Amino acid sequence: MNSLHLKSIQNKIVDAIGADGMEFLLHTKNYFTATLLLKGIYFLTIPIFTSLLTPADYGILGIYTSLVSIFTVLIGLNFDSATIRYFYEDQDDYEDFIRSVYWFVTVIGVFCIVLIYIFRNAIAIYFNVEEDIVLYAVLVPFFNHSFMMYLSTMQAKRQSKRYSQLVLLQRLSSLALTILVIYLMTNDRYLGRIYMELLTAGISFLLFLRYFGKKYTFHWRYIKYAANIAIPLIPHVLSSFIMSYFARIIINKVDGSASAGIFSLADDVGAIMMVVSMSFNKSWTPIFYQKMNDNDVIGIRKQSARIIKYTALIAVFLIFFSREIVLLVANDRYLAALAIVPPIILGKAFGPLYTIYSHVTDYYKKMIAISITTIAVGIFNIFLNSIFIPEYGVIAGAYTSMTCSILLFVFHYVTARYIIGSKVLLLRPMLTPYIWVVLAIVFYLWGVENIESLLLFILIKVTFLVLIFIAFFKARIV
């Protein structure tokens, strides 16, 4: 009886979300489980890091992370995006394509290392860090590009389980070694994380070099294809990093590494929302391309709407309990991060929304339109941060990032709907769930000021969440 009842429930779930929805959730489960385990373990270790590292140390690591992200794009030329796109060109030479791209990126990486070494002093002065940090930040993505290229092939082939296993193995090894080394060090403990990232990236490089090197293949036609897809998107990707990291760079220059550490911690907490966004995106990208090839407009609309509604539910939860999360993972030296987390979460909640619209532009290979959109918002982000952070401090960085994320959605929507003329996505179903997020923020801010009992406030928040979930379920949303 119990198994029949369970089977009946499973059938109702499948009927509610459809076969396509089940496939999406299956891959999302794999990506999300791996990322959640990584972030979950990382969040569990944040109290360790915040007790061993000063806010200044944490701030230096934040700037180092920013540099790694920038150098990753410059070294890899964003070619990993082309490896996913080429898989759906229905060609039988995918392995030759991958190896040609790999060797080209390796040569470009060596050139970038030499160039950055020459200008290391100027870069260090601008970012207000030591020259060694700049050099470490360029070596890590160079050694890591073999691993990232292989992961792209796994994503394209929808091998989400293997993808997740590899990511978990590398990142957990690095994290465990990092904690051990930081604990053993007495000075400049932040270097422990950098050293261990360099070590694990180097090991990954040697391991996956065997995979890519067992058969040498190189054809310029593959490089031309990848360049046409990826290079126009480099300004887009760099501008995205500007919106993610420029605030902490300005804070580091204006207020020092301690304030940058406060902002970095708040951004790390807000990164839970990015985990959701990235997991959805990794699952949805190959499915979206296939559905566009099949002209399955209805399927795209239904699945896109579900993604946004799942995002809204998670955003409401994180905003409601952002205070508790910060108090759980940090000590008194980081309490200034409490006011920064909610706007950061709201901004990151718009990530899946503008990403879905950018996929439409990407499918029609209008890469320049994507880059122009992101560059414009990136420049506006620099403008806002340069004006408001010196005036209002760390809190300004959170609100400028949130504003630019919303603006990025607006620009991507206009590009997809009016410049390209695509009617694949409908606006109303995509925006409606964010009404719940706005209501949640208003209620949360009211509750912080007016509800003195912490237990009562938690009970009300849980009740609010349950009501939202029921409303979504009755509307056949989840």
mmCIF file with all atom_site columns, C-alpha atoms in Angstrom, residues 113-187:
data_model
loop_
_atom_site.group_PDB
_atom_site.id
_atom_site.type_symbol
_atom_site.label_atom_id
_atom_site.label_alt_id
_atom_site.label_comp_id
_atom_site.label_asym_id
_atom_site.label_entity_id
_atom_site.label_seq_id
_atom_site.pdbx_PDB_ins_code
_atom_site.Cartn_x
_atom_site.Cartn_y
_atom_site.Cartn_z
_atom_site.occupancy
_atom_site.B_iso_or_equiv
_atom_site.pdbx_formal_charge
_atom_site.auth_seq_id
_atom_site.auth_comp_id
_atom_site.auth_asym_id
_atom_site.auth_atom_id
_atom_site.pdbx_PDB_model_num
ATOM 1  C CA . ILE A 1 113 ? 51.544 34.643 -18.161 1.00 0.00 ? 113 ILE A CA 1
ATOM 2  C CA . VAL A 1 114 ? 54.551 36.336 -19.778 1.00 0.00 ? 114 VAL A CA 1
ATOM 3  C CA . LEU A 1 115 ? 52.581 39.533 -20.396 1.00 0.00 ? 115 LEU A CA 1
ATOM 4  C CA . ILE A 1 116 ? 51.210 39.725 -16.852 1.00 0.00 ? 116 ILE A CA 1
ATOM 5  C CA . TYR A 1 117 ? 54.654 39.005 -15.413 1.00 0.00 ? 117 TYR A CA 1
ATOM 6  C CA . ILE A 1 118 ? 56.010 42.033 -17.303 1.00 0.00 ? 118 ILE A CA 1
ATOM 7  C CA . PHE A 1 119 ? 53.247 44.311 -15.992 1.00 0.00 ? 119 PHE A CA 1
ATOM 8  C CA . ARG A 1 120 ? 52.892 42.701 -12.550 1.00 0.00 ? 120 ARG A CA 1
ATOM 9  C CA . ASN A 1 121 ? 53.989 45.825 -10.682 1.00 0.00 ? 121 ASN A CA 1
ATOM 10 C CA . ALA A 1 122 ? 51.406 48.096 -12.306 1.00 0.00 ? 122 ALA A CA 1
ATOM 11 C CA . ILE A 1 123 ? 48.646 45.528 -11.750 1.00 0.00 ? 123 ILE A CA 1
ATOM 12 C CA . ALA A 1 124 ? 49.644 45.080 -8.096  1.00 0.00 ? 124 ALA A CA 1
ATOM 13 C CA . ILE A 1 125 ? 49.592 48.828 -7.478  1.00 0.00 ? 125 ILE A CA 1
ATOM 14 C CA . TYR A 1 126 ? 46.141 49.236 -9.044  1.00 0.00 ? 126 TYR A CA 1
ATOM 15 C CA . PHE A 1 127 ? 44.587 46.380 -7.063  1.00 0.00 ? 127 PHE A CA 1
ATOM 16 C CA . ASN A 1 128 ? 46.471 47.316 -3.872  1.00 0.00 ? 128 ASN A CA 1
ATOM 17 C CA . VAL A 1 129 ? 48.028 43.852 -3.396  1.00 0.00 ? 129 VAL A CA 1
ATOM 18 C CA . GLU A 1 130 ? 51.511 42.339 -3.444  1.00 0.00 ? 130 GLU A CA 1
ATOM 19 C CA . GLU A 1 131 ? 53.088 41.350 -6.771  1.00 0.00 ? 131 GLU A CA 1
ATOM 20 C CA . ASP A 1 132 ? 53.177 37.691 -5.705  1.00 0.00 ? 132 ASP A CA 1
ATOM 21 C CA . ILE A 1 133 ? 49.378 37.692 -5.431  1.00 0.00 ? 133 ILE A CA 1
ATOM 22 C CA . VAL A 1 134 ? 49.132 38.810 -9.070  1.00 0.00 ? 134 VAL A CA 1
ATOM 23 C CA . LEU A 1 135 ? 51.446 36.006 -10.228 1.00 0.00 ? 135 LEU A CA 1
ATOM 24 C CA . TYR A 1 136 ? 49.623 33.333 -8.237  1.00 0.00 ? 136 TYR A CA 1
ATOM 25 C CA . ALA A 1 137 ? 46.313 34.609 -9.601  1.00 0.00 ? 137 ALA A CA 1
ATOM 26 C CA . VAL A 1 138 ? 47.426 34.077 -13.218 1.00 0.00 ? 138 VAL A CA 1
ATOM 27 C CA . LEU A 1 139 ? 49.049 30.674 -12.653 1.00 0.00 ? 139 LEU A CA 1
ATOM 28 C CA . VAL A 1 140 ? 45.963 29.109 -11.043 1.00 0.00 ? 140 VAL A CA 1
ATOM 29 C CA . PRO A 1 141 ? 43.608 29.603 -14.048 1.00 0.00 ? 141 PRO A CA 1
ATOM 30 C CA . PHE A 1 142 ? 46.356 28.556 -16.472 1.00 0.00 ? 142 PHE A CA 1
ATOM 31 C CA . PHE A 1 143 ? 46.838 25.229 -14.709 1.00 0.00 ? 143 PHE A CA 1
ATOM 32 C CA . ASN A 1 144 ? 43.082 24.884 -14.247 1.00 0.00 ? 144 ASN A CA 1
ATOM 33 C CA . HIS A 1 145 ? 42.077 25.352 -17.898 1.00 0.00 ? 145 HIS A CA 1
ATOM 34 C CA . SER A 1 146 ? 42.526 21.632 -18.737 1.00 0.00 ? 146 SER A CA 1
ATOM 35 C CA . PHE A 1 147 ? 40.071 20.729 -15.995 1.00 0.00 ? 147 PHE A CA 1
ATOM 36 C CA . MET A 1 148 ? 37.577 23.422 -17.026 1.00 0.00 ? 148 MET A CA 1
ATOM 37 C CA . MET A 1 149 ? 37.725 22.377 -20.687 1.00 0.00 ? 149 MET A CA 1
ATOM 38 C CA . TYR A 1 150 ? 36.984 18.780 -19.730 1.00 0.00 ? 150 TYR A CA 1
ATOM 39 C CA . LEU A 1 151 ? 34.067 19.895 -17.553 1.00 0.00 ? 151 LEU A CA 1
ATOM 40 C CA . SER A 1 152 ? 32.622 21.778 -20.537 1.00 0.00 ? 152 SER A CA 1
ATOM 41 C CA . THR A 1 153 ? 32.552 18.556 -22.543 1.00 0.00 ? 153 THR A CA 1
ATOM 42 C CA . MET A 1 154 ? 30.741 16.830 -19.673 1.00 0.00 ? 154 MET A CA 1
ATOM 43 C CA . GLN A 1 155 ? 28.152 19.617 -19.543 1.00 0.00 ? 155 GLN A CA 1
ATOM 44 C CA . ALA A 1 156 ? 27.602 19.535 -23.317 1.00 0.00 ? 156 ALA A CA 1
ATOM 45 C CA . LYS A 1 157 ? 27.082 15.767 -23.236 1.00 0.00 ? 157 LYS A CA 1
ATOM 46 C CA . ARG A 1 158 ? 24.701 16.127 -20.260 1.00 0.00 ? 158 ARG A CA 1
ATOM 47 C CA . GLN A 1 159 ? 26.956 13.951 -18.113 1.00 0.00 ? 159 GLN A CA 1
ATOM 48 C CA . SER A 1 160 ? 26.001 15.938 -15.041 1.00 0.00 ? 160 SER A CA 1
ATOM 49 C CA . LYS A 1 161 ? 26.794 13.132 -12.590 1.00 0.00 ? 161 LYS A CA 1
ATOM 50 C CA . ARG A 1 162 ? 30.407 12.753 -13.735 1.00 0.00 ? 162 ARG A CA 1
ATOM 51 C CA . TYR A 1 163 ? 30.732 16.541 -13.890 1.00 0.00 ? 163 TYR A CA 1
ATOM 52 C CA . SER A 1 164 ? 29.621 16.818 -10.282 1.00 0.00 ? 164 SER A CA 1
ATOM 53 C CA . GLN A 1 165 ? 31.904 14.025 -9.080  1.00 0.00 ? 165 GLN A CA 1
ATOM 54 C CA . LEU A 1 166 ? 34.990 15.632 -10.631 1.00 0.00 ? 166 LEU A CA 1
ATOM 55 C CA . VAL A 1 167 ? 34.180 19.080 -9.254  1.00 0.00 ? 167 VAL A CA 1
ATOM 56 C CA . LEU A 1 168 ? 33.613 17.665 -5.784  1.00 0.00 ? 168 LEU A CA 1
ATOM 57 C CA . LEU A 1 169 ? 36.872 15.723 -5.837  1.00 0.00 ? 169 LEU A CA 1
ATOM 58 C CA . GLN A 1 170 ? 39.007 18.692 -6.843  1.00 0.00 ? 170 GLN A CA 1
ATOM 59 C CA . ARG A 1 171 ? 37.372 21.360 -4.705  1.00 0.00 ? 171 ARG A CA 1
ATOM 60 C CA . LEU A 1 172 ? 37.039 19.293 -1.539  1.00 0.00 ? 172 LEU A CA 1
ATOM 61 C CA . SER A 1 173 ? 40.674 18.209 -1.773  1.00 0.00 ? 173 SER A CA 1
ATOM 62 C CA . SER A 1 174 ? 41.725 21.832 -2.110  1.00 0.00 ? 174 SER A CA 1
ATOM 63 C CA . LEU A 1 175 ? 39.492 22.936 0.777   1.00 0.00 ? 175 LEU A CA 1
ATOM 64 C CA . ALA A 1 176 ? 40.742 20.241 3.162   1.00 0.00 ? 176 ALA A CA 1
ATOM 65 C CA . LEU A 1 177 ? 44.374 21.038 2.404   1.00 0.00 ? 177 LEU A CA 1
ATOM 66 C CA . THR A 1 178 ? 43.683 24.774 2.720   1.00 0.00 ? 178 THR A CA 1
ATOM 67 C CA . ILE A 1 179 ? 42.274 24.484 6.243   1.00 0.00 ? 179 ILE A CA 1
ATOM 68 C CA . LEU A 1 180 ? 45.214 22.327 7.334   1.00 0.00 ? 180 LEU A CA 1
ATOM 69 C CA . VAL A 1 181 ? 47.854 24.668 5.909   1.00 0.00 ? 181 VAL A CA 1
ATOM 70 C CA . ILE A 1 182 ? 46.187 27.848 7.227   1.00 0.00 ? 182 ILE A CA 1
ATOM 71 C CA . TYR A 1 183 ? 46.010 26.277 10.687  1.00 0.00 ? 183 TYR A CA 1
ATOM 72 C CA . LEU A 1 184 ? 49.723 25.403 10.596  1.00 0.00 ? 184 LEU A CA 1
ATOM 73 C CA . MET A 1 185 ? 50.830 28.821 9.325   1.00 0.00 ? 185 MET A CA 1
ATOM 74 C CA . THR A 1 186 ? 51.541 31.655 11.751  1.00 0.00 ? 186 THR A CA 1
ATOM 75 C CA . ASN A 1 187 ? 51.952 34.637 9.397   1.00 0.00 ? 187 ASN A CA 1
#
